[in-house]
Coordinates of C-alpha atoms in Angstrom, one line a residue:
M244 CA -95.7 153.6 -144.6
D245 CA -99.3 152.1 -144.1
Y246 CA -98.7 148.4 -143.4
Q247 CA -102.3 147.8 -142.9
L248 CA -102.8 147.7 -146.7
F249 CA -100.3 144.9 -146.9
L250 CA -101.8 142.5 -144.3
P251 CA -103.0 139.2 -145.6
D252 CA -106.5 140.0 -144.6
P253 CA -107.0 143.9 -143.7
V254 CA -110.6 143.4 -143.0
T255 CA -110.3 141.1 -140.0
L256 CA -106.9 142.1 -138.9
H257 CA -105.5 145.3 -137.4
F258 CA -101.8 146.6 -137.5
N259 CA -100.4 147.7 -134.2
T260 CA -96.7 148.5 -134.5
A261 CA -93.7 147.5 -136.5
R262 CA -90.0 146.5 -135.7
L263 CA -87.2 146.5 -138.1
R264 CA -84.4 144.1 -137.5
P265 CA -81.1 143.6 -139.5
H266 CA -82.7 140.8 -141.5
T267 CA -86.4 140.6 -140.4
L268 CA -89.4 142.9 -140.3
W269 CA -91.7 142.2 -137.3
L270 CA -95.4 143.2 -137.6
E271 CA -97.5 143.2 -134.4
I272 CA -101.3 142.6 -135.4
S273 CA -104.3 141.7 -133.8
S274 CA -107.8 140.3 -134.7
T275 CA -110.8 142.7 -135.0
V276 CA -113.5 140.1 -134.9
S277 CA -115.5 140.3 -131.9
C278 CA -116.4 136.6 -131.5
A279 CA -115.2 133.2 -132.6
S280 CA -117.0 129.9 -133.4
C281 CA -116.0 126.7 -131.4
P282 CA -114.3 124.0 -133.8
Q283 CA -116.1 121.4 -132.0
C284 CA -119.7 122.4 -131.9
G285 CA -119.8 125.5 -134.1
Q286 CA -121.4 127.7 -131.3
S287 CA -120.4 131.4 -131.4
S288 CA -118.9 132.8 -128.4
T289 CA -117.8 136.4 -127.2
R290 CA -116.4 135.4 -123.8
V291 CA -112.6 135.7 -123.9
H292 CA -110.7 133.3 -121.5
S293 CA -107.0 134.5 -122.2
R294 CA -104.7 135.8 -124.9
Y295 CA -101.4 134.5 -126.4
Q296 CA -99.1 135.4 -129.3
R297 CA -98.8 133.4 -132.4
V298 CA -95.8 133.9 -134.8
L299 CA -96.5 133.4 -138.6
K300 CA -94.0 133.6 -141.6
D301 CA -95.4 135.8 -144.4
L302 CA -94.2 136.8 -147.9
A303 CA -90.7 138.4 -147.9
C304 CA -90.5 142.4 -148.2
F305 CA -87.5 144.0 -150.0
G306 CA -85.5 141.0 -149.3
R307 CA -86.1 140.8 -145.7
R308 CA -88.0 138.2 -143.8
V309 CA -91.5 139.1 -142.5
R310 CA -92.8 137.8 -139.2
L311 CA -96.3 138.4 -138.0
L312 CA -96.8 138.6 -134.2
V313 CA -100.4 137.8 -134.0
D314 CA -102.3 138.5 -130.8
V315 CA -104.7 135.5 -130.7
R316 CA -107.5 135.0 -128.0
R317 CA -108.9 132.0 -126.3
F318 CA -112.6 131.8 -125.7
F319 CA -115.1 129.9 -123.5
C320 CA -117.4 127.8 -125.3
T321 CA -121.1 128.5 -124.0
A322 CA -122.6 125.4 -125.2
S323 CA -123.5 123.3 -122.0
T324 CA -123.3 120.0 -124.2
C325 CA -119.9 120.7 -126.0
P326 CA -117.0 118.6 -124.5
Q327 CA -114.7 121.4 -125.5
R328 CA -114.7 124.1 -122.9
I329 CA -111.9 126.5 -124.2
F330 CA -111.0 127.1 -127.8
C331 CA -108.5 129.4 -129.9
E332 CA -110.0 131.7 -132.7
R333 CA -109.4 130.4 -136.0
L334 CA -107.5 132.9 -138.3
T335 CA -108.6 133.4 -141.8
I336 CA -104.9 134.1 -142.7
A337 CA -103.3 130.7 -141.6
A338 CA -104.3 127.1 -141.2
P339 CA -104.4 125.8 -137.5
W340 CA -101.0 124.9 -136.1
Q341 CA -99.4 125.9 -139.3
R342 CA -96.4 128.5 -139.2
L343 CA -96.9 129.8 -142.6
T344 CA -99.8 132.2 -143.9
R345 CA -101.9 130.9 -146.4
R346 CA -100.6 133.1 -149.3
L347 CA -97.0 132.2 -148.2
A348 CA -97.8 128.5 -148.3
Q349 CA -99.4 128.7 -151.8
Q350 CA -96.4 130.6 -153.0
V351 CA -93.7 127.9 -151.7
A352 CA -95.9 125.0 -153.0
R353 CA -96.0 126.6 -156.5
V354 CA -92.1 127.0 -156.5
A355 CA -91.7 123.5 -155.1
L356 CA -93.9 122.0 -157.8
D357 CA -92.1 123.9 -160.5
A358 CA -88.6 123.6 -159.4
G359 CA -88.3 120.7 -156.7
G360 CA -87.5 120.7 -153.1
E361 CA -83.6 121.6 -153.1
C362 CA -83.8 124.0 -156.1
A363 CA -86.8 125.7 -154.5
A364 CA -85.2 126.1 -151.0
R365 CA -82.1 127.9 -152.9
C366 CA -84.3 130.2 -154.8
L367 CA -86.6 131.2 -151.9
A368 CA -83.4 131.8 -149.6
A369 CA -82.1 134.2 -152.5
I370 CA -85.2 136.3 -152.2
G371 CA -85.2 136.5 -148.5
Q372 CA -87.5 133.5 -147.7
P373 CA -85.5 130.7 -146.3
I374 CA -87.5 127.5 -146.1
S375 CA -86.0 124.0 -145.7
A376 CA -86.6 121.6 -148.6
D377 CA -88.4 119.2 -146.2
T378 CA -91.1 121.8 -145.7
L379 CA -91.5 122.5 -149.2
L380 CA -91.9 118.9 -150.2
R381 CA -94.6 118.3 -147.3
A382 CA -96.5 121.4 -148.8
V383 CA -96.7 120.0 -152.3
P384 CA -99.4 117.3 -152.2
Q385 CA -101.9 119.3 -150.3
H386 CA -101.7 122.0 -152.8
S387 CA -101.4 119.9 -156.1
S388 CA -104.8 118.4 -156.2
S389 CA -106.9 119.6 -159.0
P390 CA -110.6 119.2 -159.6
W391 CA -112.1 116.1 -161.3
R392 CA -112.7 116.7 -164.9
P393 CA -114.0 114.0 -167.4
V394 CA -111.5 112.2 -169.6
Y395 CA -112.7 111.2 -173.2
T396 CA -109.4 110.6 -175.1
L397 CA -106.8 108.9 -173.0
G398 CA -103.3 108.1 -174.0
M399 CA -101.2 105.5 -172.0
D400 CA -97.6 104.2 -172.0
D401 CA -95.1 102.9 -169.5
W402 CA -92.3 104.9 -168.0
A403 CA -89.1 103.5 -166.1
W404 CA -88.6 103.7 -162.5
R405 CA -85.5 101.8 -163.2
K406 CA -84.9 100.9 -166.8
G407 CA -85.1 97.1 -167.4
Q408 CA -86.4 96.3 -164.0
R409 CA -89.3 98.3 -162.7
Y410 CA -91.9 100.4 -164.8
G411 CA -95.0 102.5 -164.0
T412 CA -97.9 103.8 -166.3
I413 CA -98.5 107.4 -167.4
L414 CA -102.1 108.5 -168.2
V415 CA -102.6 111.5 -170.4
D416 CA -105.8 113.5 -171.5
L417 CA -105.1 114.1 -175.0
D418 CA -107.8 116.6 -175.4
R419 CA -106.2 118.9 -173.0
H420 CA -102.7 117.7 -173.5
E421 CA -102.3 117.1 -169.8
T422 CA -100.8 114.4 -167.6
I423 CA -103.8 113.3 -165.3
D424 CA -102.3 110.4 -163.3
L425 CA -99.2 108.1 -162.8
L426 CA -99.8 104.5 -161.7
P427 CA -97.1 102.7 -159.8
D428 CA -96.7 99.7 -162.3
R429 CA -98.1 98.5 -165.6
E430 CA -99.9 95.4 -164.2
V431 CA -103.3 94.6 -166.0
A432 CA -105.3 94.9 -162.6
T433 CA -103.8 98.3 -161.8
V434 CA -104.9 99.7 -165.0
V435 CA -108.2 98.1 -165.3
A436 CA -109.1 99.4 -161.9
W437 CA -108.2 103.1 -162.9
L438 CA -110.2 102.6 -166.2
R439 CA -113.2 101.4 -164.3
D440 CA -113.6 104.5 -162.5
H441 CA -113.6 106.6 -165.6
P442 CA -116.5 105.1 -167.7
E443 CA -116.6 108.2 -169.7
I444 CA -113.6 107.4 -171.8
R445 CA -114.3 106.8 -175.5
I446 CA -110.9 106.5 -177.2
I447 CA -107.6 104.9 -175.8
T448 CA -104.4 105.3 -177.5
R449 CA -101.6 103.0 -176.6
D450 CA -98.4 101.1 -178.0
R451 CA -98.7 97.4 -179.0
S452 CA -98.1 95.9 -175.3
S453 CA -100.2 93.0 -174.6
A454 CA -100.9 94.1 -171.0
Y455 CA -102.3 97.5 -172.1
Q456 CA -104.4 95.8 -174.8
E457 CA -105.8 93.5 -172.2
A458 CA -106.3 96.2 -169.6
A459 CA -108.1 98.5 -172.0
T460 CA -110.5 95.6 -173.3
I461 CA -111.4 94.5 -169.7
G462 CA -111.5 98.1 -168.0
A463 CA -113.0 100.1 -171.0
P464 CA -115.0 97.9 -173.4
Q465 CA -116.8 100.8 -174.6
A466 CA -113.6 102.7 -175.8
L467 CA -112.0 102.5 -179.3
Q468 CA -108.5 101.3 -179.0
I469 CA -105.9 102.9 -181.2
A470 CA -102.4 101.5 -181.7
D471 CA -99.5 104.0 -182.0
R472 CA -98.3 104.6 -185.6
W473 CA -94.7 105.2 -184.8
H474 CA -94.4 102.1 -182.7
L475 CA -95.9 100.1 -185.6
L476 CA -93.3 101.4 -187.9
K477 CA -90.6 100.9 -185.2
N478 CA -91.7 97.3 -184.9
L479 CA -91.7 96.6 -188.5
R480 CA -88.1 97.8 -188.8
E481 CA -87.0 95.9 -186.0
T482 CA -88.6 92.8 -187.2
L483 CA -86.8 93.3 -190.4
E484 CA -83.4 94.0 -188.4
R485 CA -83.7 90.6 -186.6
F486 CA -84.3 88.9 -189.9
L487 CA -81.2 90.4 -191.5
Q488 CA -79.1 89.6 -188.3
R489 CA -80.0 86.1 -188.9
L490 CA -78.8 86.1 -192.5
H491 CA -75.9 88.4 -192.1
L492 CA -73.3 85.9 -193.3
P493 CA -74.6 85.8 -197.2
V494 CA -75.2 89.5 -197.1
Q495 CA -71.6 90.3 -196.1
T496 CA -70.4 87.8 -198.8
I497 CA -72.3 89.6 -201.5
F498 CA -70.9 92.9 -200.1
R499 CA -67.4 91.8 -200.5
K500 CA -68.0 90.4 -203.9
T501 CA -69.7 93.7 -204.9
T502 CA -66.7 95.9 -203.6
A503 CA -64.2 93.5 -205.2
T504 CA -65.6 94.2 -208.6
L505 CA -65.6 98.0 -208.1
R506 CA -62.0 98.3 -207.2
T507 CA -59.2 98.4 -209.9
P508 CA -56.2 96.1 -209.5
Q509 CA -54.1 99.1 -208.4
E510 CA -56.6 99.7 -205.7
E511 CA -56.4 96.1 -204.1
G512 CA -53.9 97.1 -201.6
A513 CA -55.7 100.4 -200.6
V514 CA -57.8 101.0 -197.5
G515 CA -61.2 101.3 -199.6
T516 CA -63.7 98.8 -198.1
T517 CA -63.7 97.1 -194.6
P518 CA -66.1 94.8 -193.1
S519 CA -68.6 96.2 -190.6
V520 CA -68.4 93.3 -188.2
C521 CA -65.2 91.5 -186.8
P522 CA -65.1 87.7 -186.9
P523 CA -66.6 86.3 -183.5
T524 CA -63.6 85.6 -181.0
P525 CA -63.5 81.9 -179.5
R526 CA -64.9 83.0 -176.3
A527 CA -67.9 84.6 -178.2
E528 CA -68.5 81.5 -180.4
Q529 CA -68.3 79.4 -177.1
R530 CA -71.0 81.5 -175.5
F531 CA -73.2 81.2 -178.6
Q532 CA -72.9 77.6 -178.8
A533 CA -73.6 77.2 -175.0
I534 CA -76.9 79.1 -175.2
H535 CA -78.1 77.0 -178.2
Q536 CA -77.1 73.8 -176.4
L537 CA -79.0 74.7 -173.3
K538 CA -82.1 75.6 -175.5
A539 CA -81.8 72.2 -177.3
Q540 CA -82.0 70.7 -173.6
G541 CA -85.3 72.2 -173.2
L542 CA -84.4 75.0 -170.7
T543 CA -86.7 78.3 -171.0
L544 CA -85.4 81.9 -171.8
K545 CA -85.3 82.6 -168.0
Q546 CA -83.4 79.5 -167.1
I547 CA -80.8 80.2 -169.9
S548 CA -80.2 83.6 -168.6
A549 CA -79.9 82.5 -164.9
Q550 CA -77.5 79.7 -165.9
T551 CA -75.4 81.6 -168.3
G552 CA -75.4 85.0 -166.6
Y553 CA -76.5 86.9 -169.8
S554 CA -79.5 89.1 -170.1
K555 CA -82.7 87.7 -171.6
V556 CA -82.4 90.1 -174.3
T557 CA -79.0 88.7 -175.3
V558 CA -80.1 85.2 -175.1
Q559 CA -83.2 85.9 -177.1
K560 CA -81.1 87.5 -179.8
Y561 CA -78.5 84.7 -180.0
L562 CA -81.4 82.1 -180.2
Q563 CA -82.7 84.0 -183.2
L564 CA -79.5 83.5 -185.0
T565 CA -78.0 80.6 -186.8
A566 CA -74.3 81.7 -186.5
S567 CA -72.4 83.7 -184.0
P568 CA -72.7 87.5 -185.0
G569 CA -69.2 88.8 -184.1
Q570 CA -68.7 92.1 -182.7
P571 CA -69.4 95.2 -184.7
R572 CA -66.5 97.3 -185.9
R573 CA -66.5 100.6 -184.6
P574 CA -65.6 103.5 -186.9
P575 CA -62.4 105.5 -186.0
R576 CA -63.1 108.3 -183.5
A577 CA -62.8 111.8 -184.7
G578 CA -59.8 113.8 -183.6
P579 CA -58.1 117.1 -183.9
I580 CA -56.3 116.0 -187.2
D581 CA -59.4 115.5 -189.1
A582 CA -59.8 119.0 -189.7
Y583 CA -56.4 119.3 -191.5
R584 CA -56.4 116.0 -193.5
S585 CA -57.1 117.9 -196.8
W586 CA -54.3 120.3 -196.1
L587 CA -51.7 117.5 -195.2
T588 CA -52.9 115.5 -198.3
A589 CA -52.1 118.6 -200.4
Q590 CA -48.6 118.8 -198.8
W591 CA -48.0 115.1 -199.3
E592 CA -48.8 115.1 -202.9
A593 CA -46.5 118.3 -203.0
G594 CA -43.8 116.0 -201.9
A595 CA -43.4 116.8 -198.2
H596 CA -43.3 113.2 -196.8
N597 CA -41.4 113.9 -193.5
A598 CA -43.5 113.5 -190.5
T599 CA -41.7 116.0 -188.4
H600 CA -41.7 118.6 -190.8
L601 CA -45.4 118.0 -191.5
F602 CA -46.1 118.2 -187.9
E603 CA -44.2 121.5 -187.5
A604 CA -45.9 122.9 -190.5
V605 CA -49.5 121.9 -189.5
R606 CA -48.9 123.4 -186.2
R607 CA -48.4 126.7 -187.7
Q608 CA -51.8 126.2 -189.5
G609 CA -53.4 126.1 -186.0
Y610 CA -53.2 122.3 -185.2
R611 CA -53.3 121.5 -181.4
G612 CA -53.0 117.7 -181.5
G613 CA -49.9 115.5 -180.8
F614 CA -47.1 114.3 -183.1
T615 CA -48.3 110.7 -182.9
A616 CA -51.5 111.5 -184.9
V617 CA -49.5 113.1 -187.8
R618 CA -47.0 110.3 -187.8
E619 CA -49.7 107.6 -187.9
W620 CA -51.3 109.6 -190.8
C621 CA -48.0 109.5 -192.7
R622 CA -47.6 105.8 -192.0
A623 CA -51.1 105.2 -193.6
K624 CA -50.1 107.2 -196.6
R625 CA -47.0 105.1 -197.1
L626 CA -48.8 102.0 -197.0
Q627 CA -51.0 103.3 -199.9
A628 CA -47.9 104.3 -201.9
G629 CA -48.4 103.5 -205.5
T630 CA -52.2 103.5 -205.1
S631 CA -54.8 106.1 -205.1
H632 CA -54.2 109.0 -202.7
S633 CA -58.0 109.3 -202.0
D634 CA -58.2 110.2 -198.1
G635 CA -62.1 109.5 -197.9
P636 CA -63.7 107.4 -195.4
A637 CA -63.8 103.6 -195.9
V638 CA -67.0 102.1 -197.3
R639 CA -68.5 99.6 -194.7
C640 CA -70.9 96.9 -195.3
P641 CA -74.1 98.1 -194.0
S642 CA -75.2 96.7 -190.5
A643 CA -78.3 94.9 -190.1
R644 CA -79.8 98.0 -188.6
A645 CA -78.7 100.4 -191.5
L646 CA -79.8 97.8 -194.0
S647 CA -83.2 97.5 -192.6
W648 CA -83.6 101.3 -193.2
F649 CA -82.3 101.1 -196.6
L650 CA -84.9 98.3 -197.3
A651 CA -87.9 100.3 -195.6
R652 CA -86.8 103.7 -197.0
P653 CA -84.9 103.6 -200.3
A654 CA -84.5 107.4 -200.3
L655 CA -82.0 106.9 -197.5
V656 CA -79.3 105.3 -199.9
T657 CA -77.1 107.9 -201.1
H658 CA -73.7 106.2 -201.6
P659 CA -73.4 104.7 -205.0
V660 CA -71.6 101.5 -203.6
V661 CA -74.5 100.8 -201.3
G662 CA -76.8 101.1 -204.3
Q663 CA -74.7 98.8 -206.3
F664 CA -74.7 96.3 -203.2
L665 CA -78.3 96.3 -202.7
A666 CA -78.9 95.7 -206.7
A667 CA -76.7 92.7 -206.2
C668 CA -78.6 91.3 -203.2
R669 CA -81.6 91.5 -205.4
Q670 CA -80.1 89.3 -208.0
E671 CA -78.2 86.7 -206.0
L672 CA -80.5 86.3 -202.9
P673 CA -84.1 84.9 -204.0
W674 CA -85.7 86.3 -200.9
F675 CA -84.3 89.7 -200.9
R676 CA -86.7 91.2 -203.4
A677 CA -89.8 89.6 -202.0
V678 CA -89.1 90.9 -198.4
E679 CA -88.1 94.5 -199.7
A680 CA -91.6 94.7 -201.5
L681 CA -93.4 93.5 -198.5
V682 CA -91.6 95.9 -196.1
Q683 CA -92.0 98.9 -198.4
T684 CA -95.5 98.1 -198.9
G685 CA -96.1 97.8 -195.2
W686 CA -94.2 101.0 -194.5
A687 CA -96.5 102.9 -196.8
L688 CA -99.7 101.4 -195.4
L689 CA -98.7 101.9 -191.7
S690 CA -97.9 105.6 -192.7
G691 CA -101.6 106.1 -193.7
Q692 CA -101.4 105.4 -197.4
S693 CA -104.1 103.2 -198.7
P694 CA -105.3 101.7 -195.4
G695 CA -108.0 99.5 -197.2
L696 CA -105.2 97.2 -198.4
L697 CA -104.0 96.6 -194.8
R698 CA -105.7 93.1 -194.4
D699 CA -104.3 91.9 -197.6
W700 CA -100.7 93.0 -196.6
V701 CA -101.1 91.1 -193.3
R702 CA -102.2 88.0 -195.1
E703 CA -99.1 88.2 -197.4
L704 CA -96.8 88.6 -194.2
A705 CA -98.6 85.5 -192.9
N706 CA -97.8 83.5 -196.1
S707 CA -94.3 84.8 -196.5
D708 CA -92.4 81.8 -195.1
V709 CA -90.1 84.3 -193.1
P710 CA -90.5 83.3 -189.4
E711 CA -89.9 87.1 -188.2
L712 CA -92.4 88.4 -190.5
M713 CA -94.9 85.6 -189.9
R714 CA -94.8 86.3 -186.0
F715 CA -95.1 90.0 -186.7
A716 CA -98.3 89.3 -188.8
V717 CA -99.8 87.3 -185.8
G718 CA -99.3 90.2 -183.5
L719 CA -101.1 92.5 -186.0
E720 CA -104.0 90.1 -186.6
R721 CA -104.5 89.9 -182.8
D722 CA -104.8 93.8 -182.5
F723 CA -106.0 94.3 -186.1
D724 CA -108.8 96.7 -185.1
A725 CA -106.3 99.0 -183.2
V726 CA -104.0 98.8 -186.0
L727 CA -106.6 99.7 -188.6
A728 CA -107.7 102.7 -186.5
A729 CA -104.0 104.0 -186.1
V730 CA -103.7 104.4 -190.0
T731 CA -107.3 105.9 -190.4
L732 CA -107.7 108.2 -187.4
P733 CA -105.6 111.2 -186.6
W734 CA -104.9 110.2 -182.7
S735 CA -101.6 108.8 -181.8
N736 CA -99.2 108.6 -178.7
G737 CA -97.1 111.5 -179.6
Q738 CA -98.4 113.5 -176.7
V739 CA -97.7 110.7 -174.3
E740 CA -94.1 110.2 -175.4
G741 CA -93.6 113.8 -174.9
Q742 CA -95.0 113.7 -171.3
V743 CA -92.6 110.8 -170.6
N744 CA -89.6 113.0 -171.5
R745 CA -91.0 115.7 -169.2
L746 CA -91.2 112.9 -166.4
K747 CA -87.7 111.8 -167.2
T748 CA -86.5 115.5 -166.9
L749 CA -88.3 115.6 -163.4
K750 CA -87.0 112.3 -162.3
R751 CA -83.3 113.1 -163.0
G752 CA -83.6 116.7 -161.8
M753 CA -84.3 115.1 -158.3
Y754 CA -81.7 112.4 -158.9
G755 CA -84.1 109.6 -158.8
R756 CA -85.2 109.7 -155.3
A757 CA -88.8 111.2 -155.7
G758 CA -91.6 108.8 -154.7
L759 CA -94.8 108.3 -156.6
N760 CA -96.8 111.2 -154.6
L761 CA -94.2 113.7 -155.4
L762 CA -93.9 112.5 -159.2
R763 CA -97.7 112.6 -159.5
A764 CA -97.9 116.1 -157.9
R765 CA -95.3 117.7 -160.1
M766 CA -96.4 115.9 -163.4
T767 CA -100.3 116.8 -162.9
Y768 CA -99.6 120.4 -161.5
R769 CA -101.1 123.1 -163.7
P770 CA -100.1 126.6 -162.8
R771 CA -102.8 129.1 -162.7
P772 CA -102.5 132.2 -165.0

């Protein structure tokens, strides 16, 4: 076998001999270059001082480790003015003082960038190239740098180091669909400094964060700012949800009236409609009143949160409401008996009312659950004795979240009871029809339909006498140019959201222990074909 062909640099190296060990292939090689240049002064020298052997790790061969035993020479420096008298010749196949050949270092760096430290170490060990995870991670930064390229269309968004506590900023080149940098925080000064280093930027897409709006205005005044359409629609629906949470009591009252008129007198005792929210407990009511009392005393949101121990999100939600919202009623969990309810109903209607007999029979049908579930099902059927034997799910009052979706997108209403409930709300609540029209008009405008009417719609929001919608209008007016660009231009932050998901995957794959340099290296790494 001609090992000379497989050397890292067959031109400057000469193969001498090979030794095969159980797990390692040793190749003894020497340099064929007659002279070497001094690393200090660059003077070429042919005067050999001495020799020594240097061991280098090379690419694995047939599942065996490969070690190169290189005969390296020391030379005298012939320049009289050079402070270094003796130097070692520099090999083309490895960097000075490195134990890996250049081609092996490139290979392990690419594997580490794709798989991470621990996973890459396990993969390389399986193919006969054991390298520790620490060595792999040390090789990542120096092999992940890419040449500078101009960025004309930039997308920015935040990402969580730790959700709710610490955030960074991700920057994406929308033209090339590539992450170009990660910033350690989302402070205005940090983003402005980065933008000023890239004066070529012409378009910036972002969410409606005031920090990014200010940073883009200061750091890249020449760029056109575009708000993200998805975030605009999301903010509109969340604004409507907050409004409906504040007025949840009259909405639930109308739902109970509507469902009461739909049921027949024989169905009054049946399980047909249930409220979606449980009444507030005394403790929840006390908590609600305490937050409002502290606000009346002039305390800020942060002070109330520190004094009560509740998060600022909870405090802000309670301050927007006029009554305690209670707790959402959770739907019953799915169980093994659900797949056999229709069969059990047929047996019940045929006259089989004994729980033990039904349990034995349904077990023969493949049921693997317990007897208690069958017994409770029979108990519920007995409570409905003399009423309709419908075993369908209960119709619940839509939550504020679900109702906000129904108002924004009427096509989502599929249940006839919900449709009649919404019709009753339009008749009995004077504000309902007006808010519904505003939201549906805004949903169409923000989706890109008739963007020329956007300014008029924002004015209608400002004059709607609904505090939540008026605040939303203030935010749109403050960032109107970016909002108008969002509904008229094709750019959005969709790519950036995808890169954030990729970043989350990498973070979780490294158990959240990766630092900024490693995350940046893996996110900006672009494998060569």
